[in-house]
Short mmCIF file of C-alpha atoms in Angstrom, two decimals:
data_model
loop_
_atom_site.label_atom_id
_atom_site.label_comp_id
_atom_site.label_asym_id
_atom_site.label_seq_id
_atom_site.Cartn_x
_atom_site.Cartn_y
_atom_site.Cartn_z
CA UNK A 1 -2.39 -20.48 21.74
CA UNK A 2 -2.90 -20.42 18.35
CA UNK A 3 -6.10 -18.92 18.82
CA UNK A 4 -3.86 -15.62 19.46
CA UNK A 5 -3.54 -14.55 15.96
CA UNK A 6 -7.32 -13.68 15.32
CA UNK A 7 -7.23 -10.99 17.80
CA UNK A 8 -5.29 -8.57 15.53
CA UNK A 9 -7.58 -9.41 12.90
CA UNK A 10 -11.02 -9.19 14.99
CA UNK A 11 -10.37 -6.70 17.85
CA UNK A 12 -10.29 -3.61 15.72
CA UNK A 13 -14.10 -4.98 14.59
CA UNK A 14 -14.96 -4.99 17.75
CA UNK A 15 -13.44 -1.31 18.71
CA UNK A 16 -15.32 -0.23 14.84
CA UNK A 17 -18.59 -1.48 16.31
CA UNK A 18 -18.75 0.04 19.96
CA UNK A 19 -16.94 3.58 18.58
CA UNK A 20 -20.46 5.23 17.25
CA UNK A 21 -22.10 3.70 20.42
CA UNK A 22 -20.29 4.60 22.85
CA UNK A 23 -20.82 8.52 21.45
CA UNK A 24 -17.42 9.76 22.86
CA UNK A 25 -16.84 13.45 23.45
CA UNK A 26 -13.64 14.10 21.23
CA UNK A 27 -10.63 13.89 23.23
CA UNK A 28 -12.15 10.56 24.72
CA UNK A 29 -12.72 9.04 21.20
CA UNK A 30 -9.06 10.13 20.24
CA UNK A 31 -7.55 8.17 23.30
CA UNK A 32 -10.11 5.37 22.71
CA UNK A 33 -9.11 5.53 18.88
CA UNK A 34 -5.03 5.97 20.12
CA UNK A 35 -5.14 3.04 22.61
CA UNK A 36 -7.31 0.63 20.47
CA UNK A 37 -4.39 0.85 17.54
CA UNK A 38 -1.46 1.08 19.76
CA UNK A 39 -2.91 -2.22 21.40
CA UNK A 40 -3.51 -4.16 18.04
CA UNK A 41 0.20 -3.55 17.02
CA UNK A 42 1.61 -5.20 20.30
CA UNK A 43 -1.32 -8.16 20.13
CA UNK A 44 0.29 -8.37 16.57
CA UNK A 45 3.69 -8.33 17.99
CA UNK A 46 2.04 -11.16 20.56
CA UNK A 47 0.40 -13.63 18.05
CA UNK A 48 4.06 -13.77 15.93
CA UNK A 49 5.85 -14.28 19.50
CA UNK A 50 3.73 -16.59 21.09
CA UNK A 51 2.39 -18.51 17.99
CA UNK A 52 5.56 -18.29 15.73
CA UNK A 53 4.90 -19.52 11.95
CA UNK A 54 1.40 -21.13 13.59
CA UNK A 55 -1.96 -21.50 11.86
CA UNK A 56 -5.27 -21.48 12.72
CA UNK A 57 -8.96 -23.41 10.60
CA UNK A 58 -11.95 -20.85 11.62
CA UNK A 59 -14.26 -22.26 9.40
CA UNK A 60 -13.83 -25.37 6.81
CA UNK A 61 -17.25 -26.30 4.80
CA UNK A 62 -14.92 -28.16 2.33
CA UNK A 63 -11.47 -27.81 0.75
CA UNK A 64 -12.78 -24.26 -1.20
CA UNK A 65 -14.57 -22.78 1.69
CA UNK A 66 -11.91 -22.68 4.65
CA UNK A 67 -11.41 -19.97 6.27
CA UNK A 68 -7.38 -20.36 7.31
CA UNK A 69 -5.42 -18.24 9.20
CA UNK A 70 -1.28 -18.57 8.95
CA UNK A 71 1.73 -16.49 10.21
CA UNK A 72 4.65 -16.85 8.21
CA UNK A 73 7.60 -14.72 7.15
CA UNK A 74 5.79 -12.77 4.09
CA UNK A 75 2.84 -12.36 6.78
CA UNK A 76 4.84 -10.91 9.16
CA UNK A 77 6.98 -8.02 7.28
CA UNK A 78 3.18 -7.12 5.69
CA UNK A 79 1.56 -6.73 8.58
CA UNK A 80 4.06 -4.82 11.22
CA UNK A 81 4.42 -2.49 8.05
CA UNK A 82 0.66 -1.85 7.95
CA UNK A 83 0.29 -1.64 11.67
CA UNK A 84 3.32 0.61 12.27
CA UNK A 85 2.12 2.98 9.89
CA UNK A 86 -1.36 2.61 11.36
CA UNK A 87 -0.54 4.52 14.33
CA UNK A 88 1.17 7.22 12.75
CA UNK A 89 -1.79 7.64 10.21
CA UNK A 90 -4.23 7.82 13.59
CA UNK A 91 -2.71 10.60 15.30
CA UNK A 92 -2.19 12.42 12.22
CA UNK A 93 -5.62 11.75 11.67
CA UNK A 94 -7.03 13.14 15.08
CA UNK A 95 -5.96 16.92 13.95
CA UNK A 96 -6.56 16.51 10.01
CA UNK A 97 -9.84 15.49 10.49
CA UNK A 98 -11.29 18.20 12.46
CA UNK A 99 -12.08 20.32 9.62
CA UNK A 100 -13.55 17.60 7.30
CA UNK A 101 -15.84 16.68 10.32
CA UNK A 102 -17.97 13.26 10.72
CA UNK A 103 -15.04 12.15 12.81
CA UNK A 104 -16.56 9.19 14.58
CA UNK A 105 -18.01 7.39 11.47
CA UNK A 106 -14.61 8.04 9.96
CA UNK A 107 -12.51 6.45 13.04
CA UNK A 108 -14.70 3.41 12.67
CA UNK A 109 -14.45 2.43 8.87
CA UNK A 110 -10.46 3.60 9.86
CA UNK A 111 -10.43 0.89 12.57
CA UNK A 112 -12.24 -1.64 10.40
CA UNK A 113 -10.26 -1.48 8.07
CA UNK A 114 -7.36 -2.03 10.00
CA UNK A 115 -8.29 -5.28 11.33
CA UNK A 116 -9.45 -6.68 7.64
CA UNK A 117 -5.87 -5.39 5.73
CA UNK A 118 -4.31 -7.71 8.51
CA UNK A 119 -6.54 -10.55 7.94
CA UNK A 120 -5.14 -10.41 4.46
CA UNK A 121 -1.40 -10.55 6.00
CA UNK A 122 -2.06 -13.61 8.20
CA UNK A 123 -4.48 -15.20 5.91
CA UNK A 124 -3.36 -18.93 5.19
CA UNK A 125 -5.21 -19.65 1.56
CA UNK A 126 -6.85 -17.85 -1.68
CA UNK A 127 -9.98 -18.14 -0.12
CA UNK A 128 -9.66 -16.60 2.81
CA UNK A 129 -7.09 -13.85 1.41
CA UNK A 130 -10.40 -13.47 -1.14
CA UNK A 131 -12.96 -13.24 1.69
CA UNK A 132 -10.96 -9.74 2.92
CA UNK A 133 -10.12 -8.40 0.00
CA UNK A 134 -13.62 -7.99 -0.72
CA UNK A 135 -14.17 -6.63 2.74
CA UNK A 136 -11.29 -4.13 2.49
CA UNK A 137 -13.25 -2.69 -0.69
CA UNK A 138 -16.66 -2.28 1.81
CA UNK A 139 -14.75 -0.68 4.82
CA UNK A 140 -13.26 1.86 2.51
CA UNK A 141 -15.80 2.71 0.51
CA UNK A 142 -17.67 4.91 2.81
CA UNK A 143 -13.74 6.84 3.78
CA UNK A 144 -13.14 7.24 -0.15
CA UNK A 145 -17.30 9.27 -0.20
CA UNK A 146 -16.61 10.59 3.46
CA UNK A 147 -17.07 14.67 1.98
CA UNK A 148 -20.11 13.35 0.65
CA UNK A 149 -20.43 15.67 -2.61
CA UNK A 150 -21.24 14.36 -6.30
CA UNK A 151 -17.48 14.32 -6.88
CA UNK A 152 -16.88 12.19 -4.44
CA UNK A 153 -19.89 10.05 -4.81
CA UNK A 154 -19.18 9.62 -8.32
CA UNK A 155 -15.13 8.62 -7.35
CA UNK A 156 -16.45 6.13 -4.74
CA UNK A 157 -18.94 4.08 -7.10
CA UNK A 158 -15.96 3.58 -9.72
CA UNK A 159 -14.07 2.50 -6.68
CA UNK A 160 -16.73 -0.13 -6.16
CA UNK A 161 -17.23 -0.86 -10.12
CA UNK A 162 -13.27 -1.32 -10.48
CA UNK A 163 -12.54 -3.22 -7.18
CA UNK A 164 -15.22 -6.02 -8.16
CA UNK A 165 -14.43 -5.99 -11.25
CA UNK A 166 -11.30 -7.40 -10.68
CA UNK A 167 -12.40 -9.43 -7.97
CA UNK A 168 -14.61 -10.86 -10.33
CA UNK A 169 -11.94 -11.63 -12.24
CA UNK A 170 -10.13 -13.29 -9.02
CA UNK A 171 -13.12 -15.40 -8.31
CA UNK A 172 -13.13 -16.73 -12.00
CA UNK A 173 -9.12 -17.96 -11.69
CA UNK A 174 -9.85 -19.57 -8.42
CA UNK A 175 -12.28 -21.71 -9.01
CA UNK A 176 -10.66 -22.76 -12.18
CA UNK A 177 -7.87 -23.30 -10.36
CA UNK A 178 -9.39 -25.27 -7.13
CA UNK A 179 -10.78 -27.75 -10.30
CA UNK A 180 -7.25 -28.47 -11.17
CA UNK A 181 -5.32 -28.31 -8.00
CA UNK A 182 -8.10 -29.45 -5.57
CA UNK A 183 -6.48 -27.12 -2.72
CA UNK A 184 -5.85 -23.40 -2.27
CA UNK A 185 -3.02 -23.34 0.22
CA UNK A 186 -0.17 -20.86 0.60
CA UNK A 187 3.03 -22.89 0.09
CA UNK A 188 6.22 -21.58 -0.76
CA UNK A 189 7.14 -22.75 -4.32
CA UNK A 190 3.70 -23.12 -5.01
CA UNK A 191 0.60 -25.41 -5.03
CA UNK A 192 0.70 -26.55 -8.72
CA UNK A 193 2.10 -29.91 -9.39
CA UNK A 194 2.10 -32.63 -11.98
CA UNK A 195 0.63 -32.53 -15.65
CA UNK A 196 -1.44 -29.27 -16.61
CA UNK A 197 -2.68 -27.47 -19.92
CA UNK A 198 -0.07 -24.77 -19.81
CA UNK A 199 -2.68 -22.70 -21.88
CA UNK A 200 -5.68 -23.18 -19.38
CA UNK A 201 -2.90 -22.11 -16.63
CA UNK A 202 -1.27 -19.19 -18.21
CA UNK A 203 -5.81 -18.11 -18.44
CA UNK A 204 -6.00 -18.45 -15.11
CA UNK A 205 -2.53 -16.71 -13.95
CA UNK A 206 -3.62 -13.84 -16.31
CA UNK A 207 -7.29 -13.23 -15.22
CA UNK A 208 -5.91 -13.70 -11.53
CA UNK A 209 -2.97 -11.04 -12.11
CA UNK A 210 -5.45 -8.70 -13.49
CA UNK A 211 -7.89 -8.97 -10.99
CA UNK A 212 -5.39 -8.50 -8.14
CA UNK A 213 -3.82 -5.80 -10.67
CA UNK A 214 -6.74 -3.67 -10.17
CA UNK A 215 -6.26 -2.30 -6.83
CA UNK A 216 -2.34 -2.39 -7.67
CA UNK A 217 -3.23 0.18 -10.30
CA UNK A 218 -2.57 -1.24 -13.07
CA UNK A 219 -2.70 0.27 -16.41
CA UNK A 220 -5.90 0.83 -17.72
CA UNK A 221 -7.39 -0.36 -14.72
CA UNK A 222 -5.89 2.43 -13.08
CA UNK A 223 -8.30 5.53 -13.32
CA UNK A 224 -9.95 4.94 -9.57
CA UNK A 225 -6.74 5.66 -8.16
CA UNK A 226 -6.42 9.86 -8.89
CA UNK A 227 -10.32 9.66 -8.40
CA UNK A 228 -10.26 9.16 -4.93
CA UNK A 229 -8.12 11.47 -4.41
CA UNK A 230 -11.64 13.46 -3.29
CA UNK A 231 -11.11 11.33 0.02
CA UNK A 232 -9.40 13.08 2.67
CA UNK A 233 -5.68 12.77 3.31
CA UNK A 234 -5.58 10.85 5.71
CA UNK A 235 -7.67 8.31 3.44
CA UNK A 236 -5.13 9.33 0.48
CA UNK A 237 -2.31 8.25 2.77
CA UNK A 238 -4.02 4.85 3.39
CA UNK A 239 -5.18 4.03 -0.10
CA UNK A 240 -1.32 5.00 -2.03
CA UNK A 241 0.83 3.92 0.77
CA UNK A 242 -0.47 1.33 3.52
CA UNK A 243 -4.40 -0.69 2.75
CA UNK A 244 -5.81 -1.10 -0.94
CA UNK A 245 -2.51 -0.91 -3.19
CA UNK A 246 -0.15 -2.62 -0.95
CA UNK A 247 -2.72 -5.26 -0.30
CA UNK A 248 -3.44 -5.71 -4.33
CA UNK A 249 0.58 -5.72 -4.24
CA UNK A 250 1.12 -8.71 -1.55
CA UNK A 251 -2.01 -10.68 -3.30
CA UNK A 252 -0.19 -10.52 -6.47
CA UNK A 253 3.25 -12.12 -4.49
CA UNK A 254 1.07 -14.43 -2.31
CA UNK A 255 -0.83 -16.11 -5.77
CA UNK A 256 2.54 -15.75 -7.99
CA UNK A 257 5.26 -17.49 -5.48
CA UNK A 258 2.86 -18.87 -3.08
CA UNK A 259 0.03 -20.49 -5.35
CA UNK A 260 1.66 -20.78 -9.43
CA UNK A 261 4.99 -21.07 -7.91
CA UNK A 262 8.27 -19.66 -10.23
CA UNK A 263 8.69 -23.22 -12.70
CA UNK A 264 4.78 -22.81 -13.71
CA UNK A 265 4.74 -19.15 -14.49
CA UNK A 266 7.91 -19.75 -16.74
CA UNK A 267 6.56 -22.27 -18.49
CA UNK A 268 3.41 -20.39 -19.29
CA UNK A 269 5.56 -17.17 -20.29
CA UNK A 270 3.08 -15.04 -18.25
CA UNK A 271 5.91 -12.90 -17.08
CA UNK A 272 6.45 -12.39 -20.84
CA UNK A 273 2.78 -11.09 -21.59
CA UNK A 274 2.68 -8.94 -18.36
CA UNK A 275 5.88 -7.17 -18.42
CA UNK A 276 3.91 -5.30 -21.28
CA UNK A 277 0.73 -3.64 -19.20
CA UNK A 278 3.98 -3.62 -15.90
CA UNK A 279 6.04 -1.17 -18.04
CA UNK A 280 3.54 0.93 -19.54
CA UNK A 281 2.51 1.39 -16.10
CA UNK A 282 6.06 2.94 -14.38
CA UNK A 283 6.08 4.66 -17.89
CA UNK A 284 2.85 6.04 -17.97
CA UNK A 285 2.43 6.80 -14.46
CA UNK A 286 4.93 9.02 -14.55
CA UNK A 287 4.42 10.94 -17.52
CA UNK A 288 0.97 11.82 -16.40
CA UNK A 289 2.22 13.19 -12.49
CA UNK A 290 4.57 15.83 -14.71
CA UNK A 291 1.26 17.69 -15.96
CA UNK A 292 -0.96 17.66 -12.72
CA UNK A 293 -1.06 20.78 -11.14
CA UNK A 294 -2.82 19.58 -8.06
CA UNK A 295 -0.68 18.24 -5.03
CA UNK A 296 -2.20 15.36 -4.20
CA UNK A 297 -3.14 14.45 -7.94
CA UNK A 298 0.46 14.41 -8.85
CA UNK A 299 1.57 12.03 -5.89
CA UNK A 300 -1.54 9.29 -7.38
CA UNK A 301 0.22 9.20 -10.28
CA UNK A 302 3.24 8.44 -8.85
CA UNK A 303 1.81 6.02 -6.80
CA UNK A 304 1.20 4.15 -10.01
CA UNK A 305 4.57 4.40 -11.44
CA UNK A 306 6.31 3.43 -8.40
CA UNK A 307 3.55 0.00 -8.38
CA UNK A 308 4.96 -0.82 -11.55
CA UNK A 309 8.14 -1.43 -10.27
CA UNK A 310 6.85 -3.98 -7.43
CA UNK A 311 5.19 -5.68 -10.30
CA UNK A 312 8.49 -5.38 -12.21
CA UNK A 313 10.18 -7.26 -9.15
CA UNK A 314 7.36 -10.07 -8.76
CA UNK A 315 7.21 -11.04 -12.61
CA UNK A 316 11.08 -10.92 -13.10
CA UNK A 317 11.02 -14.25 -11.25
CA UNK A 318 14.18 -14.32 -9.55
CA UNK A 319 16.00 -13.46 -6.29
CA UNK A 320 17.46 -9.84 -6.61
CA UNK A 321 14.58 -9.09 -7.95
CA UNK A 322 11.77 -10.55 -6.00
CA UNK A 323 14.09 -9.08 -2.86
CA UNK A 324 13.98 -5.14 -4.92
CA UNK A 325 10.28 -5.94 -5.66
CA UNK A 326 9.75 -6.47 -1.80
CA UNK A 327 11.75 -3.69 -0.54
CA UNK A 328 10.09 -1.63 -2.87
CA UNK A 329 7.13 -2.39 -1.05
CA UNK A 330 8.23 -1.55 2.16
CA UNK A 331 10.36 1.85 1.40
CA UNK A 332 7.25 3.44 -1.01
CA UNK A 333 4.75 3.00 1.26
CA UNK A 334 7.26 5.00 4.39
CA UNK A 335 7.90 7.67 1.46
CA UNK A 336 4.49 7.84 0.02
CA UNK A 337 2.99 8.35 3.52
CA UNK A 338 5.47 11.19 4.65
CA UNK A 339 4.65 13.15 0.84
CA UNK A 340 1.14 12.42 1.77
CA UNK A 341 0.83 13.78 5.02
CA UNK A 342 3.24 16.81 4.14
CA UNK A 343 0.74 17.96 1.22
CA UNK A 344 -2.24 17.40 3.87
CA UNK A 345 -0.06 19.65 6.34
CA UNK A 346 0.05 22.44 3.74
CA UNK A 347 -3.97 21.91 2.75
CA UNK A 348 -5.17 22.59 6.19
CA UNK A 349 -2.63 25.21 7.77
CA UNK A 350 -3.17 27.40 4.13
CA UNK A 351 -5.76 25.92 2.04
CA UNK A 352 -3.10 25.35 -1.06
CA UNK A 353 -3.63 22.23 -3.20
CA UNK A 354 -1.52 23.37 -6.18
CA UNK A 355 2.00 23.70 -7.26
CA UNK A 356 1.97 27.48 -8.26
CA UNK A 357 0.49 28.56 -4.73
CA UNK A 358 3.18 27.09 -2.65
CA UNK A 359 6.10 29.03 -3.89
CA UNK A 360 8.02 30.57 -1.16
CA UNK A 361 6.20 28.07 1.25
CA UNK A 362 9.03 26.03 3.01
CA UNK A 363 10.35 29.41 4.75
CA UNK A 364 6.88 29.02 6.71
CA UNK A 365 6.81 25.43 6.55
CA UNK A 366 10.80 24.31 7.06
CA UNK A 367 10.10 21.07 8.70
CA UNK A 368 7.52 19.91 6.35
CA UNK A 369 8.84 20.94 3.43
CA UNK A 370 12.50 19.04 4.42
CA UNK A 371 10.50 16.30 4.77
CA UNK A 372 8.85 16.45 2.04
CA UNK A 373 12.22 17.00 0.34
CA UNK A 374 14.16 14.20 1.92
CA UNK A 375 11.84 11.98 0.85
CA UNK A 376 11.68 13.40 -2.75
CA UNK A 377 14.64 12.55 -3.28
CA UNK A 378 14.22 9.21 -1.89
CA UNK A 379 11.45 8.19 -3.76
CA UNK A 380 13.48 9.26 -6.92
CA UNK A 381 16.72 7.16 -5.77
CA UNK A 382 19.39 9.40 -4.90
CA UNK A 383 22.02 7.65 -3.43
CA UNK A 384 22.25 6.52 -0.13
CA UNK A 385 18.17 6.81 0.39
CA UNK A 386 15.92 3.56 0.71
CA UNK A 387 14.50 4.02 -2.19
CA UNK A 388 18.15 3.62 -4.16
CA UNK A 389 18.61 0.19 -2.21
CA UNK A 390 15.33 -1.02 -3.76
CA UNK A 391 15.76 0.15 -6.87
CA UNK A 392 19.41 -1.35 -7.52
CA UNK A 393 18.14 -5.21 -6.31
CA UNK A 394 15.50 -4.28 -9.20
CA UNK A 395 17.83 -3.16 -11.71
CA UNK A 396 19.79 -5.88 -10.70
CA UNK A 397 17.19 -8.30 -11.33
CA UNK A 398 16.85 -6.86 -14.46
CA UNK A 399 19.97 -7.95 -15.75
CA UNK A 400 19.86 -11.08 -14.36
CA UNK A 401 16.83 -12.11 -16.23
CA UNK A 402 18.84 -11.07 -19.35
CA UNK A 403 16.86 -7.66 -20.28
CA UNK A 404 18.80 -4.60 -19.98
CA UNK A 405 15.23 -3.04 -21.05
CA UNK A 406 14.08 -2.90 -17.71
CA UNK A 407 17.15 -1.16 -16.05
CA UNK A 408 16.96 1.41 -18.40
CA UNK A 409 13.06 1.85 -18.01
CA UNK A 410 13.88 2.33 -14.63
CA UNK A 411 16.70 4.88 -15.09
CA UNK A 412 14.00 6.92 -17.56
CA UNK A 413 11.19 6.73 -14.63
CA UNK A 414 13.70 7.71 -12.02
CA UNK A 415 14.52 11.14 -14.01
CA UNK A 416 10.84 11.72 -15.28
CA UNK A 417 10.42 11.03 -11.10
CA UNK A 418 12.78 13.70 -10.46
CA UNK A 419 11.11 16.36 -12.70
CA UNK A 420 7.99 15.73 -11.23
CA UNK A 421 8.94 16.43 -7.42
CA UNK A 422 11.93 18.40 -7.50
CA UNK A 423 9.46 21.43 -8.96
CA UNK A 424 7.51 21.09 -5.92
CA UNK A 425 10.57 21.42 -3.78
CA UNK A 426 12.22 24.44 -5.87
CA UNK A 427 8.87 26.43 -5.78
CA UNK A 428 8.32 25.63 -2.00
CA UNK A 429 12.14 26.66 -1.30
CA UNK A 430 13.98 28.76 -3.91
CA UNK A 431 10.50 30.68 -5.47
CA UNK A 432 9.71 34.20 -3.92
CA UNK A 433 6.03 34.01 -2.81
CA UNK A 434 3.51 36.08 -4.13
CA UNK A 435 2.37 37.90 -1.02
CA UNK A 436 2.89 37.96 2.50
CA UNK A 437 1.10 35.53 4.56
CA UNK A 438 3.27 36.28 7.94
CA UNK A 439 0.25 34.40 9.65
CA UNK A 440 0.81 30.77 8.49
CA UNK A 441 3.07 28.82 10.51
CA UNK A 442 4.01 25.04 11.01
CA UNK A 443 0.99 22.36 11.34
CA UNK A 444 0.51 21.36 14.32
CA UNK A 445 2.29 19.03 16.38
CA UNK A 446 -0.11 16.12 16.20
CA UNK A 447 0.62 16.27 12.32
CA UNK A 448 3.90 17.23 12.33
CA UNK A 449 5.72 14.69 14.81
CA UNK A 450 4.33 11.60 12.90
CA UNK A 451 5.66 13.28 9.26
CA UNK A 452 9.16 13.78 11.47
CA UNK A 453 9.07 10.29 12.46
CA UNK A 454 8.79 8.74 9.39
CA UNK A 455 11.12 10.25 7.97
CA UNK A 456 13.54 9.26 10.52
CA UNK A 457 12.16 5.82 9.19
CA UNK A 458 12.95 6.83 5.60
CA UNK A 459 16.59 8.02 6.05
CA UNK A 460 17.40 4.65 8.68
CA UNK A 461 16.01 2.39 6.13
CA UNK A 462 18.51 4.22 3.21
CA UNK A 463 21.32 4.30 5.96
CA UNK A 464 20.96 0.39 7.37
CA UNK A 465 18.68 -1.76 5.56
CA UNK A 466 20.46 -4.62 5.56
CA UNK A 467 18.53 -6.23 8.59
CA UNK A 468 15.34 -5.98 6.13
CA UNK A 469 17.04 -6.98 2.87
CA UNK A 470 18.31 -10.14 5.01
CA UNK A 471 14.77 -10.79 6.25
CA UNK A 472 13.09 -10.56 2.17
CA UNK A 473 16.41 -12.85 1.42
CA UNK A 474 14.75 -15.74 3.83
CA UNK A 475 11.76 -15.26 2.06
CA UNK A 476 12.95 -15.05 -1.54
CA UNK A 477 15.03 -18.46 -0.41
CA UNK A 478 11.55 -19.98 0.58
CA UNK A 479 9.93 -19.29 -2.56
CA UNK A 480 12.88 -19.94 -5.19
#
């Protein structure tokens, strides 16, 4: 039974390989594309009911090369987040898409890559987490150069350079690591016991944070992150808000609480040396999004900004903020997604991609614009929205660590936040546009109902997310 939990991991491979073979006409690759995703979230939804917190050995050469699966809580609230938004992302996909074209090779790098962000979710050691991380770099390399142009080109090979690089840096800490500790296992409260060099430790915690920091975007290893903004939206929307930052994100919490464990990483003080690179990150993030002009270039930097505060809730290192840190998680990547797909909504129905075009725009656009607005104003934490919840367990983390710094930085990002969005919704609602385009009308449905539906998601999660801060509480009880 236990065997259940590769098939959310290995099924979309198999759906990635027959796609370009199969050569389906277009609306029989869409339900093929539609039913294969839909069908991976409830075998997902199987493997946790019928396996529970169960694990599975693929492949075990010797204590470093096992190949481990494991569901556990962590595992769980990753994954149903990543295949939720999955489906949402493919249907929005099927209508985006038409116009950037090479459809079927995009569908299968989309489905691949599916399968390999969950085999980070469920995997069971460093190793194996490792394995697809590097694979989640090769499936989306060919969506980040799917235009093909030398812009894009150029974006994806510093996506390659700066993914390696860090794993590079990942590989380095874990074998270091593996000579002191002799096992890589996830265990709550971590895997490092005894007597240790708290110098050789707080190396290997570093070079491992960076490493996993890359794809998190943090600063200065942040620059791939507006570059691949070439990618199409639909790859935008996967890169900021669901695979490669989120996955960077939940590597960081898996090797901090799961491998180092809180005591170690105290007693090395490397919370202490990264807060530094975490805070210029939320700070700098932010201050760069107020002068892009481009759409999609502004929300990248965001998407920095608001990583910086997940980081901010995993080095804080304790339980109101590890449970912010967490939530964070969850309520960016629902946010992120909806601004996403709204800017993609306004790039194919008018060809727009910057602020001073769109004035006068959500009188043409009403429902994408509110929902662009609603979750504005989440994502800057406006009371009673998700992203207020998250941010308060932060700030109050903050303060129970002692450093009334990091409330405050937060409170400063939150405001720089708001001048960065709120133009976008002023111009799009309260500008008078600068000629008459009685033409454009909503996107269409196939892009609008899934950037409706999330927002739904947004606005519940502000209204009742107690049922999820209770789940992160198990977790943070675990690991604490």
């Amino acid at each position: 039974m236990n065997s259940l939990i590769l098939l959310p991991v290995f099924f979309p491979a198999l759906l990635a390989v027959i796609l370009p073979i199969a050569k389906f006409k277009e609306r029989a690759r869409n339900v093929y594309v539609a039913l294969g995703v839909i069908l991976n979230f409830i075998f997902t939804l199987c493997a946790f009911h019928f396996v529970g917190y169960g694990n599975i050995h693929i492949l075990k050469l010797n204590e470093f090369v096992n190949v481990y699966f494991k569901i556990d809580k962590l595992g769980v609230l990753f994954s149903i987040l990543v295949s939720t938004l999955w489906i949402f992302t493919t249907f929005y996909s099927m209508e985006y898409m038409k116009h950037e074209g090479k459809e079927t090779r995009f569908f299968s790098f989309f489905i691949l890559t599916l399968g390999i962000t969950l085999g980070i979710g469920f995997s069971g050691n460093l190793f194996t987490l490792y394995i697809f991380y590097e694979l989640l770099t090769l499936a989306t390399f060919p969506l980040v150069i799917h235009n093909g142009t030398k812009e894009a080109i150029d974006s994806g090979k510093k996506y390659l350079i700066y993914s390696f690089g860090g794993a590079t840096l990942v590989l380095l800490g874990m074998m270091i690591l593996f000579s002191i500790s002799k096992t890589l296992d996830f265990n709550p409260g971590g895997i490092v016991t005894g007597i240790y060099d708290t110098k050789v430790m707080l190396g290997i915690y570093i070079s491992m944070f960076i490493g996993f920091g890359v794809k998190a975007a943090l600063v200065p290893f942040h620059s791939w992150l507006p570059s691949a903004m070439v990618a199409p939206t639909p790859v935008s929307s996967l890169l900021h808000a669901v695979a490669v930052v989120k996955s960077g994100v939940f590597s960081l919490i898996r090797m901090s609480y799961f491998i180092f464990g809180v005591e170690v990483i105290r007693k090395t003080k490397a919370s202490v040396y990264m807060s530094i690179p975490i805070v210029i990150t939320i700070l700098l993030g932010s201050f760069l999004a107020l002068h892009q002009e481009n759409l999609k270039k502004r929300l990248a930097y965001s998407t920095i900004s608001q990583l910086g505060y997940i980081l901010l809730g995993i080095i804080l290192l304790n339980k109101d903020a590890f449970v912010g840190g967490i939530l964070h998680l969850i309520n960016h990547a629902v946010i992120k997604i909806v601004l996403f797909f709204s800017v993609g909504a306004i790039m194919y129905t008018t060809g727009k991609t910057k602020i001073s075009e769109i004035k006068g725009i959500g009188k043409r656009m009403p429902v994408t614009m509110w929902c662009f607005g609603i979750s504005s104003i989440s994502l800057i934490g406006i009371p009673p929205s998700n992203g207020f919840v998250s941010k308060w367990f932060l700030a109050q983390g903050g303060l129970m660590a002692g450093k009334i710094l990091f409330p405050a930085i937060l409170l400063i990002s939150a405001v720089l936040t708001a001048l960065y969005l709120l133009p976008v919704v002023t111009a799009a609602f309260f500008k008078k546009e600068d000629e008459k385009e009685i033409t454009v009308k909503e996107s269409p449905k196939k892009m609008l109902i899934p950037i409706v539906i999330i927002t739904t998601i947004v606005i519940i999660l502000g209204l009742f997310p107690n049922p999820v801060i209770s789940f992160i509480q198990e977790i943070a009880e675990e690991v604490m």
